[in-house]
Backbone atoms as SQL, in Angstrom:
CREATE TABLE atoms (id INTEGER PRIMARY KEY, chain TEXT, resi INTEGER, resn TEXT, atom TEXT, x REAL, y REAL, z REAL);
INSERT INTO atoms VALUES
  (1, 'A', 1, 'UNK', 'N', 0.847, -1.164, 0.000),
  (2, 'A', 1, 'UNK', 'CA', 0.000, 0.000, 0.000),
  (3, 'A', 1, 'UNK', 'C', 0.897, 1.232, 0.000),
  (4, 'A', 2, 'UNK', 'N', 0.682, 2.383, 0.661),
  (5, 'A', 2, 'UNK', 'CA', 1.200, 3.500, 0.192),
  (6, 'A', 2, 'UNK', 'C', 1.209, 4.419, -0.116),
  (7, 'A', 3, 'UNK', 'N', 1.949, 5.450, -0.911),
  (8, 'A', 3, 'UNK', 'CA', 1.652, 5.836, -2.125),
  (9, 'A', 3, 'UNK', 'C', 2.524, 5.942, -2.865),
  (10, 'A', 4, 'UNK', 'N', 2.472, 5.629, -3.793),
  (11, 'A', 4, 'UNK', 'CA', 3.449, 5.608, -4.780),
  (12, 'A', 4, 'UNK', 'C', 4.379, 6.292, -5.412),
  (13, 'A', 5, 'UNK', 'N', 5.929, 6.230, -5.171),
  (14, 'A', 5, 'UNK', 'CA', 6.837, 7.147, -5.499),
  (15, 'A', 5, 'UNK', 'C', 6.819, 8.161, -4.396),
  (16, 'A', 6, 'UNK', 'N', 6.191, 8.019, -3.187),
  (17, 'A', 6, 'UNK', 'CA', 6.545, 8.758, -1.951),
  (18, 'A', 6, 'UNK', 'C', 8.096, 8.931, -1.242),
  (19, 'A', 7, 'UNK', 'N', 8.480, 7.891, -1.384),
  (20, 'A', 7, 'UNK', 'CA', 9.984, 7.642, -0.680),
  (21, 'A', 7, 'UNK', 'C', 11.013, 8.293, -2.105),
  (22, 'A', 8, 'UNK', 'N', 10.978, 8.422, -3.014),
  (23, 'A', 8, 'UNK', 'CA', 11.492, 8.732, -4.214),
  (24, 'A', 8, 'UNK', 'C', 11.606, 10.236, -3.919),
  (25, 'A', 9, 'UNK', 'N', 10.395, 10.799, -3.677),
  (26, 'A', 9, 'UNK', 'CA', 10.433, 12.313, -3.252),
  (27, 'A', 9, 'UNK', 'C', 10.948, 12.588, -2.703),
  (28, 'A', 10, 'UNK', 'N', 10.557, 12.281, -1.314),
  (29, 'A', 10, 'UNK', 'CA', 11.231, 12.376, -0.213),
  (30, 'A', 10, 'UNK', 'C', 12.577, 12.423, 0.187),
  (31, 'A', 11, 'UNK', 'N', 13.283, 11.452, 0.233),
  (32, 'A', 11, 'UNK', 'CA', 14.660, 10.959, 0.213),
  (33, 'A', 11, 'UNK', 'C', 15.718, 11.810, 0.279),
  (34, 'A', 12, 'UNK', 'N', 15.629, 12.886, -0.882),
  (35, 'A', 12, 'UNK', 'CA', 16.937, 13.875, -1.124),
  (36, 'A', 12, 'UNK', 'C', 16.833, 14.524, 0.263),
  (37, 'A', 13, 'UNK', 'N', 16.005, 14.683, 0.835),
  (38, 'A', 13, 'UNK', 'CA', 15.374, 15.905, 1.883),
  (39, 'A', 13, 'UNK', 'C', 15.288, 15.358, 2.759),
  (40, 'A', 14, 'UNK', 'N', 15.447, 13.833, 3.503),
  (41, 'A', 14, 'UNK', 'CA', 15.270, 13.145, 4.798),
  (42, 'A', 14, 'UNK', 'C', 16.777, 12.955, 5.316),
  (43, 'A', 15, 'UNK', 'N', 16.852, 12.860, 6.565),
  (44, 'A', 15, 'UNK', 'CA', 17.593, 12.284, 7.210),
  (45, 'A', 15, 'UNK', 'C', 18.090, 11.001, 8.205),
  (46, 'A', 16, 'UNK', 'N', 18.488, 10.593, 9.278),
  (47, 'A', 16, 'UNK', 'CA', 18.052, 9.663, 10.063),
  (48, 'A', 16, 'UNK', 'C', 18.708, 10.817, 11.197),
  (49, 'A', 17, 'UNK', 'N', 18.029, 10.527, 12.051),
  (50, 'A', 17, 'UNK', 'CA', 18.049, 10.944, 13.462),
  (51, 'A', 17, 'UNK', 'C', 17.990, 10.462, 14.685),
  (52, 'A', 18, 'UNK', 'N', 18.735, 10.186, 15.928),
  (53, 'A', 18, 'UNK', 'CA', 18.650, 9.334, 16.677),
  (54, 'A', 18, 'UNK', 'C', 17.161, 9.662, 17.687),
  (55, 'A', 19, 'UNK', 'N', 16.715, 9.625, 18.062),
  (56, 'A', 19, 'UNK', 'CA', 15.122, 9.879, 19.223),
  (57, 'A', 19, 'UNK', 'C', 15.300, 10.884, 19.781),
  (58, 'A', 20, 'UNK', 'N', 16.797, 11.055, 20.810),
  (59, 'A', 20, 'UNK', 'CA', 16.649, 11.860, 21.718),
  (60, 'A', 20, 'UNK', 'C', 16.934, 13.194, 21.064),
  (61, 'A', 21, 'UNK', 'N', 16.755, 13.550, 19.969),
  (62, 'A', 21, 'UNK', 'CA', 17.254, 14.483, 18.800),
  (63, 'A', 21, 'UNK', 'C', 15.298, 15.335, 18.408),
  (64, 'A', 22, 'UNK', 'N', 14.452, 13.879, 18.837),
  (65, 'A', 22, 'UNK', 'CA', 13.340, 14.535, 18.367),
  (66, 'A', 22, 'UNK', 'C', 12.235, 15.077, 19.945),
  (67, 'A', 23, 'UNK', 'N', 13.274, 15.303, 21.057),
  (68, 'A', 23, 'UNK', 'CA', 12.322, 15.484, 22.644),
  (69, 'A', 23, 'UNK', 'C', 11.705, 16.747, 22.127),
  (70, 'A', 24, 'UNK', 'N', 10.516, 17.111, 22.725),
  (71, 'A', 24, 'UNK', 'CA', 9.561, 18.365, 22.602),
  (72, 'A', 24, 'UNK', 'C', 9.149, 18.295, 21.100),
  (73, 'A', 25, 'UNK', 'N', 9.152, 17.476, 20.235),
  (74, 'A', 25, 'UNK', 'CA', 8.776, 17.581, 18.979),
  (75, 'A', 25, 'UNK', 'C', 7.846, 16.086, 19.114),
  (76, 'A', 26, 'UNK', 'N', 7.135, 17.164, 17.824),
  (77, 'A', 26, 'UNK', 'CA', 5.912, 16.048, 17.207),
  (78, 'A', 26, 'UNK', 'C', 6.452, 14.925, 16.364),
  (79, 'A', 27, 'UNK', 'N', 5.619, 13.564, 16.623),
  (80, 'A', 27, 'UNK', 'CA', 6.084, 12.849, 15.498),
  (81, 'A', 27, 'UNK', 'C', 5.032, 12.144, 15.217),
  (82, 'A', 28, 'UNK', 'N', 4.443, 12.180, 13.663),
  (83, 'A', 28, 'UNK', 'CA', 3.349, 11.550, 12.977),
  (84, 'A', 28, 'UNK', 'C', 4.015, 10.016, 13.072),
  (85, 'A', 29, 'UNK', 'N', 2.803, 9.189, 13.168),
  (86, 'A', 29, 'UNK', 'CA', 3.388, 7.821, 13.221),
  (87, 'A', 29, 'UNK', 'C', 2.577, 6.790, 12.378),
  (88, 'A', 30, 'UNK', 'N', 2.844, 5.746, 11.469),
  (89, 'A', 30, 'UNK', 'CA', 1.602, 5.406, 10.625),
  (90, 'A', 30, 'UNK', 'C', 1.506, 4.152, 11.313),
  (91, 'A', 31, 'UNK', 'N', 0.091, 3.843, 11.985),
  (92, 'A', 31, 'UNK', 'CA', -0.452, 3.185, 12.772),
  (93, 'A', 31, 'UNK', 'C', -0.613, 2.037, 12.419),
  (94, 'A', 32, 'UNK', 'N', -0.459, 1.869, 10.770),
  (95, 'A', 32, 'UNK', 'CA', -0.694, 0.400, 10.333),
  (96, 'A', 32, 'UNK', 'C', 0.086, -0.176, 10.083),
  (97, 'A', 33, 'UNK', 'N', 1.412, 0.451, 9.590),
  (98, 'A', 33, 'UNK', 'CA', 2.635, -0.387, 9.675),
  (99, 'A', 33, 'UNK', 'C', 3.218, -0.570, 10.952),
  (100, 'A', 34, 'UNK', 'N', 3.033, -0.054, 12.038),
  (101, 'A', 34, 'UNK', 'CA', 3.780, -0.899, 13.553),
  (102, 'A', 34, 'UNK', 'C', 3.232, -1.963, 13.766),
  (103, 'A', 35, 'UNK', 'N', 1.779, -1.926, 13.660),
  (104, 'A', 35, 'UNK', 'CA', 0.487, -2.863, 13.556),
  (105, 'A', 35, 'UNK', 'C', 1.161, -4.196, 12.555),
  (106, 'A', 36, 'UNK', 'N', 1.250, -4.167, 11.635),
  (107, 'A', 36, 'UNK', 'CA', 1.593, -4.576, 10.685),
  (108, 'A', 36, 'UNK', 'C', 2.989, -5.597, 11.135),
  (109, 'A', 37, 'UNK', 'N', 4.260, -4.960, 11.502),
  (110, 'A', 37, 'UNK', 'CA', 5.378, -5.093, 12.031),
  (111, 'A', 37, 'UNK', 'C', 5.105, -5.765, 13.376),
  (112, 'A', 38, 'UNK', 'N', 4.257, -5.707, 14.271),
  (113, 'A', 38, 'UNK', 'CA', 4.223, -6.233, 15.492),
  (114, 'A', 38, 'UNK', 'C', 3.534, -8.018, 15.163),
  (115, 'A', 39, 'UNK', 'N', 2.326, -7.459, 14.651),
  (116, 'A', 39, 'UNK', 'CA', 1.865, -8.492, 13.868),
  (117, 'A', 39, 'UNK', 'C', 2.805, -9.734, 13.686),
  (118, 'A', 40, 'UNK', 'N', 3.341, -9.449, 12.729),
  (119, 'A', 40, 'UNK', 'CA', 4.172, -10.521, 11.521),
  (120, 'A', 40, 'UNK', 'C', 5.253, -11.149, 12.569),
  (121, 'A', 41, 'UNK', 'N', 5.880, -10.593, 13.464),
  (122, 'A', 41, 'UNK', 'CA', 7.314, -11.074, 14.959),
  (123, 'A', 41, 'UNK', 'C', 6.355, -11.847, 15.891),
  (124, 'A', 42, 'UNK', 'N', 4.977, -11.516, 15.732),
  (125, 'A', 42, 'UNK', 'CA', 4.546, -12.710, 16.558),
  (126, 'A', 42, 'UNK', 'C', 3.817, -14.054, 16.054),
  (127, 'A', 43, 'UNK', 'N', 3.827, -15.020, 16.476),
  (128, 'A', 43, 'UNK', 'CA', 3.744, -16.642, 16.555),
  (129, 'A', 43, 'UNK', 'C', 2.356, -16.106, 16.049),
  (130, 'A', 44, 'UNK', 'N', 1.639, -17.588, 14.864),
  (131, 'A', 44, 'UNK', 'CA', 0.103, -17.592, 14.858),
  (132, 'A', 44, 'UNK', 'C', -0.959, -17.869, 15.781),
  (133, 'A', 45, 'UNK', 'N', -0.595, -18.419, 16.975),
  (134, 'A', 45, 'UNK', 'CA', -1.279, -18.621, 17.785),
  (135, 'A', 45, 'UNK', 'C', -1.231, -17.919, 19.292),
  (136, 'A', 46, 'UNK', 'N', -0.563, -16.771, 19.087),
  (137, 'A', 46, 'UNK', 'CA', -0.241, -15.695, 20.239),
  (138, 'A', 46, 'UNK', 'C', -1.249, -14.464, 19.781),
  (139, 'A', 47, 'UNK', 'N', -2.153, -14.403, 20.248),
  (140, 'A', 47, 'UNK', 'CA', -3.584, -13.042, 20.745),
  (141, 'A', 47, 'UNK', 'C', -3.283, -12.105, 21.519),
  (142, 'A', 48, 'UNK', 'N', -2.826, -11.070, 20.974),
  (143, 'A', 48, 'UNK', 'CA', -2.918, -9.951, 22.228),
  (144, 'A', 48, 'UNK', 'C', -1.146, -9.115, 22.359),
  (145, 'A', 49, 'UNK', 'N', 0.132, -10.010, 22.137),
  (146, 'A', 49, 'UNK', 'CA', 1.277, -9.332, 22.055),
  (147, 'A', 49, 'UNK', 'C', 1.758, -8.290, 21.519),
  (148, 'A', 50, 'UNK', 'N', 1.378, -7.590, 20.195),
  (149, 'A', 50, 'UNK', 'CA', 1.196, -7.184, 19.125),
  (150, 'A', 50, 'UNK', 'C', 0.971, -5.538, 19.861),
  (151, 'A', 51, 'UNK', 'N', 0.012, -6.139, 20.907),
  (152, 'A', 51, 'UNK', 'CA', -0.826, -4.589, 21.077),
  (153, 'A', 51, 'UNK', 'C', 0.185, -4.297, 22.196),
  (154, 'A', 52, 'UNK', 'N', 0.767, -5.077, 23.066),
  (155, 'A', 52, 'UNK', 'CA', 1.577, -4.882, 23.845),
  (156, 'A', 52, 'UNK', 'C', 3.143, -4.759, 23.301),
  (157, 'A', 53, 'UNK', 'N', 3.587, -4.717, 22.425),
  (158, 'A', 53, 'UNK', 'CA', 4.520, -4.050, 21.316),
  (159, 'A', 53, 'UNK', 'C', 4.457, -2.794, 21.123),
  (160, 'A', 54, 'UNK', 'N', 3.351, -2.455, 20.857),
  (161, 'A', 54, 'UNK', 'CA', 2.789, -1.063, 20.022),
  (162, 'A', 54, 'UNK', 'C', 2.954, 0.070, 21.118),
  (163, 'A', 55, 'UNK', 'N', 2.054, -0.729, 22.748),
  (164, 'A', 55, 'UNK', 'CA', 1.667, 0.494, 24.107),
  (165, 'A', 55, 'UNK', 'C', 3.639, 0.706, 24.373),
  (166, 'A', 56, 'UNK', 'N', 4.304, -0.235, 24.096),
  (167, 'A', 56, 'UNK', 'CA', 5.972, -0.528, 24.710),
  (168, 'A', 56, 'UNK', 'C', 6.473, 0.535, 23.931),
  (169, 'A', 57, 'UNK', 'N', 6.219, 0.847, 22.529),
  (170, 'A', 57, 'UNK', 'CA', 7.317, 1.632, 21.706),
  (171, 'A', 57, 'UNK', 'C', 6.104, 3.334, 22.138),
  (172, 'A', 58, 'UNK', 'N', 4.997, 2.991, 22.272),
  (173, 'A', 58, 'UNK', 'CA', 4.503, 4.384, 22.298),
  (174, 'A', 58, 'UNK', 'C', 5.264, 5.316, 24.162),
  (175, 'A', 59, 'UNK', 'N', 5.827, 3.989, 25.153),
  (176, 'A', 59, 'UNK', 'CA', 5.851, 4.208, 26.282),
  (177, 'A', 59, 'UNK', 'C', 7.207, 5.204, 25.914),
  (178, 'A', 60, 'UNK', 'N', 8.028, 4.435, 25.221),
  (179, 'A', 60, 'UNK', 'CA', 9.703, 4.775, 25.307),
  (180, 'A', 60, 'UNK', 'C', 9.344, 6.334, 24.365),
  (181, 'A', 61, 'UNK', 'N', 8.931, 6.092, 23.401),
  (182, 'A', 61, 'UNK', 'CA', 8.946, 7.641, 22.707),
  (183, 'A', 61, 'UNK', 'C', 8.113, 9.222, 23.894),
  (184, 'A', 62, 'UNK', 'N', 7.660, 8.359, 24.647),
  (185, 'A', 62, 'UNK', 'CA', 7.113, 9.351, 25.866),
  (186, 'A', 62, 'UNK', 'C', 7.735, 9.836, 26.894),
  (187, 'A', 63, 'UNK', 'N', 8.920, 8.475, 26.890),
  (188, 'A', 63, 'UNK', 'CA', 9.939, 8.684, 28.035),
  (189, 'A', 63, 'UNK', 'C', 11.408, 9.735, 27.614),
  (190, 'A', 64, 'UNK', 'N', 11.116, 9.533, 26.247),
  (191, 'A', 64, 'UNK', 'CA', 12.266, 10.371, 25.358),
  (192, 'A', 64, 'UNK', 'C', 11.563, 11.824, 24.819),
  (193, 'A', 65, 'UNK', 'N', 10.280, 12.155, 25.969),
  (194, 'A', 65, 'UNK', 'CA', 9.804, 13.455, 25.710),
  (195, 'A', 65, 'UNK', 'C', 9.497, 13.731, 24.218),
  (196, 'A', 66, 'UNK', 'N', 9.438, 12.296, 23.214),
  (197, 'A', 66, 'UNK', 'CA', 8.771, 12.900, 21.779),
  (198, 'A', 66, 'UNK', 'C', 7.184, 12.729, 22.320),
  (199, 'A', 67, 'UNK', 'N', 6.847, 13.658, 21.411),
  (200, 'A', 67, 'UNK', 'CA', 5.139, 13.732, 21.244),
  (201, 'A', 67, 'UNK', 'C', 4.417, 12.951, 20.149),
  (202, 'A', 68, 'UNK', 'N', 4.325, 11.958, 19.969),
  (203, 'A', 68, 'UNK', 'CA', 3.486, 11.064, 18.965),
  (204, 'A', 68, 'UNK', 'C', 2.176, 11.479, 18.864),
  (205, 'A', 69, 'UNK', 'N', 1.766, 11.512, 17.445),
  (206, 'A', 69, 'UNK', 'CA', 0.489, 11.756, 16.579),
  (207, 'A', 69, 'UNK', 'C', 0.453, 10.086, 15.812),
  (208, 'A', 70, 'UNK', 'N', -0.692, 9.503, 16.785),
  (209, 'A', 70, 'UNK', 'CA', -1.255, 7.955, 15.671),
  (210, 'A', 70, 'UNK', 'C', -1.716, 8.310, 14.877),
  (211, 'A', 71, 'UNK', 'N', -1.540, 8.047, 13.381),
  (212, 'A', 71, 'UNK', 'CA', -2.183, 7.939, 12.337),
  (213, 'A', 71, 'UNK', 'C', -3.042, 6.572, 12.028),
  (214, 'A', 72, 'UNK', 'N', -4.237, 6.834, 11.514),
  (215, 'A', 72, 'UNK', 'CA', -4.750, 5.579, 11.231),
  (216, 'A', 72, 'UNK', 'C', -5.399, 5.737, 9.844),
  (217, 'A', 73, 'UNK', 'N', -5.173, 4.958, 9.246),
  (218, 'A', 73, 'UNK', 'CA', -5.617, 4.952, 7.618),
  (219, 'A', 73, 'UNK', 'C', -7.192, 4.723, 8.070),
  (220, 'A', 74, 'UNK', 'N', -7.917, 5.343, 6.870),
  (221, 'A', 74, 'UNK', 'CA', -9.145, 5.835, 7.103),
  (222, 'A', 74, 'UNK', 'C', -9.224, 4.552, 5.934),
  (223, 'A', 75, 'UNK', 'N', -10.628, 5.131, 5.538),
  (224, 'A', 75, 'UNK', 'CA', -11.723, 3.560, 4.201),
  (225, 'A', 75, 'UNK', 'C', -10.476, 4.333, 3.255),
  (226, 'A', 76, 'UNK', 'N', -10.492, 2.712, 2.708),
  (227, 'A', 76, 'UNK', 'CA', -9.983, 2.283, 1.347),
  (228, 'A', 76, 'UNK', 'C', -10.419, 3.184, 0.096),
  (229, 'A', 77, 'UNK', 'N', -10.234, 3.908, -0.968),
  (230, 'A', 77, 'UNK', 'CA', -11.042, 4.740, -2.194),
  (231, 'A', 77, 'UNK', 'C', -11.309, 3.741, -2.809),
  (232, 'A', 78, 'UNK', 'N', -12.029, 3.913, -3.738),
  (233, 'A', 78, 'UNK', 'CA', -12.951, 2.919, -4.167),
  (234, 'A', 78, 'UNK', 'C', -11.762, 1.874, -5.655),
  (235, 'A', 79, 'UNK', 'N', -10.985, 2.729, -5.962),
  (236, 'A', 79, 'UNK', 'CA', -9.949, 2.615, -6.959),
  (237, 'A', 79, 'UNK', 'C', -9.127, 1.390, -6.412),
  (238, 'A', 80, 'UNK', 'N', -8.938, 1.640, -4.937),
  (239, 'A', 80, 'UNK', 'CA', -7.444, 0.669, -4.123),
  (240, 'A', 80, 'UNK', 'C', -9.075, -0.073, -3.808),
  (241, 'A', 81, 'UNK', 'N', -10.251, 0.027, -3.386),
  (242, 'A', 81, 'UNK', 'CA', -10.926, -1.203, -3.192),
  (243, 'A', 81, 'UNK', 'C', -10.955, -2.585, -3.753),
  (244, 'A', 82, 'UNK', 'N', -10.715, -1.706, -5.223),
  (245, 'A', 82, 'UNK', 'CA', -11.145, -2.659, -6.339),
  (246, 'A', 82, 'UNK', 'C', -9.452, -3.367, -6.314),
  (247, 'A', 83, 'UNK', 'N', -8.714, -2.936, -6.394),
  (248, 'A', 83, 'UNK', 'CA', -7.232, -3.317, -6.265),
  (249, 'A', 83, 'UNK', 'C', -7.204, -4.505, -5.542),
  (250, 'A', 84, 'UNK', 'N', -7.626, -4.006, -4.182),
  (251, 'A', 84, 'UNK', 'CA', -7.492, -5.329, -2.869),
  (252, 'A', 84, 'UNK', 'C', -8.521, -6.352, -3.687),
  (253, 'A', 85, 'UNK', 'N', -9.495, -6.144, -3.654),
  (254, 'A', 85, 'UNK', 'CA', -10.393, -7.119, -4.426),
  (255, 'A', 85, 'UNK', 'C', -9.999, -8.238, -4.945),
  (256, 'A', 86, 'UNK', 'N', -8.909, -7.535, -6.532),
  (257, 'A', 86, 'UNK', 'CA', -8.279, -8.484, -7.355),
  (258, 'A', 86, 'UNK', 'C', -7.032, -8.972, -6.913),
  (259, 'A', 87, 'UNK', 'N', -6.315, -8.390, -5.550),
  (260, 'A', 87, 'UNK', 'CA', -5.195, -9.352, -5.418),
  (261, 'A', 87, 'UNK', 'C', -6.195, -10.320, -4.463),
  (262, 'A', 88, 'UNK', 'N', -7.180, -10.642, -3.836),
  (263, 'A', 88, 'UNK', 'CA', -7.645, -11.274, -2.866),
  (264, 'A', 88, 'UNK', 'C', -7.463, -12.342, -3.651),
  (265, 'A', 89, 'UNK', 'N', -8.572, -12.068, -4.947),
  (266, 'A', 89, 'UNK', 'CA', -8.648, -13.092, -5.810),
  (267, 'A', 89, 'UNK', 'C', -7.501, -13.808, -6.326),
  (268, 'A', 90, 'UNK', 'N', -6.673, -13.073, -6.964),
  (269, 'A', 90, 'UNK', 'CA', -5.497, -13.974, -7.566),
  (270, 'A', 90, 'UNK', 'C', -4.673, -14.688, -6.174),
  (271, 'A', 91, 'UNK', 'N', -4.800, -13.942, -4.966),
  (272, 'A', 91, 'UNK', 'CA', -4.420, -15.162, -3.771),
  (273, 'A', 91, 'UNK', 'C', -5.123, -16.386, -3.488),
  (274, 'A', 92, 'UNK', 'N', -6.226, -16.632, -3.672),
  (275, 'A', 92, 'UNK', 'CA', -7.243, -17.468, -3.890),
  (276, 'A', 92, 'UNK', 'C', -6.974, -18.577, -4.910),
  (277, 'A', 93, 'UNK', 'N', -6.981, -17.863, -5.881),
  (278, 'A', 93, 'UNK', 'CA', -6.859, -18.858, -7.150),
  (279, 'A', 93, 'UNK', 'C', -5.106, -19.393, -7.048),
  (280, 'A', 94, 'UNK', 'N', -4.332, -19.015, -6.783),
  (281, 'A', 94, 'UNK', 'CA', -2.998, -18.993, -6.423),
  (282, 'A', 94, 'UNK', 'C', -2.887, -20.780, -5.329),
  (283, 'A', 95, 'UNK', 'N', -3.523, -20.322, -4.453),
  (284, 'A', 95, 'UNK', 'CA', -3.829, -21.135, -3.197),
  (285, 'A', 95, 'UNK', 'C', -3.883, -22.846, -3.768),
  (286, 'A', 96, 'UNK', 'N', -5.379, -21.932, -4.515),
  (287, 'A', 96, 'UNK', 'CA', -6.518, -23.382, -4.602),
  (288, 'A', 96, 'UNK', 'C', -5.310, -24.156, -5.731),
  (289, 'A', 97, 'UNK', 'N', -4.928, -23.415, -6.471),
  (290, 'A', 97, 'UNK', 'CA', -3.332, -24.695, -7.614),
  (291, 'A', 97, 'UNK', 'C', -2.508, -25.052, -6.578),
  (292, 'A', 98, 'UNK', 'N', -2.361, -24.589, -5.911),
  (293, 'A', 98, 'UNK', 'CA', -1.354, -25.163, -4.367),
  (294, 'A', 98, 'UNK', 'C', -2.125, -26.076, -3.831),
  (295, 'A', 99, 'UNK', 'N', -3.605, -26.116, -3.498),
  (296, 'A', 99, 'UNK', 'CA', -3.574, -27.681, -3.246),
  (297, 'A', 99, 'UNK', 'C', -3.501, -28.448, -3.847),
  (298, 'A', 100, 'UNK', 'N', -4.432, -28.109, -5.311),
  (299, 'A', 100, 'UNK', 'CA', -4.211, -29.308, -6.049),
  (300, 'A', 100, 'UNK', 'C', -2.863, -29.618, -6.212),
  (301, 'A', 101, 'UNK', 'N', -2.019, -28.973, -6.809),
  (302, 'A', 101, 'UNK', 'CA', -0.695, -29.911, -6.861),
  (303, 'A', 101, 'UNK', 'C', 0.012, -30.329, -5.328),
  (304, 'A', 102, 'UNK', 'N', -0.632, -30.316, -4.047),
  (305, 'A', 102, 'UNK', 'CA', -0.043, -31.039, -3.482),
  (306, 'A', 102, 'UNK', 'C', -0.446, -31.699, -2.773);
């Protein structure tokens, strides 16, 4: 997801910065990729760690006096609806030749 050619823009003009570089400052944070990232490091049958990942990194950026702004992706446009749609599908159809051949 995304948007496309964002990091391309960006880039000439970014830096890296260590945390304690950003105390008394705001920092936008995109809510679905930590989500995302916490997600995927935990086991399939572990409920609930994920969120306790997320409260851990929001604790330390509080303790390092940054100010976090959660972002949360709002509804899908109807354009990327249709998008998700057709990769659902070709994961599907993808799948179902994976059982049969095995």
């Amino acid at each position: 997801m995304g948007v496309s050619g964002l990091w391309q823009l960006v880039s000439p003009y970014g830096r890296r910065v260590s945390l304690d570089v950003m105390a008394n400052k705001i920092l936008a944070i995109d809510a679905s990729i930590w989500m995302y990232h916490f997600v995927r490091a935990m086991p399939p049958n572990k409920k609930g760690p994920h969120m306790l990942g997320f409260f851990r990194r929001l604790c330390k950026l509080l303790f390092l006096k940054v100010k976090p702004i959660i972002v949360f992706d709002g509804p899908a446009p109807k354009l990327k609806r249709d998008t998700i749609a057709k990769r659902a599908r070709e994961a599907e159809k993808a799948e179902a030749r994976l059982r049969r051949t095995a």
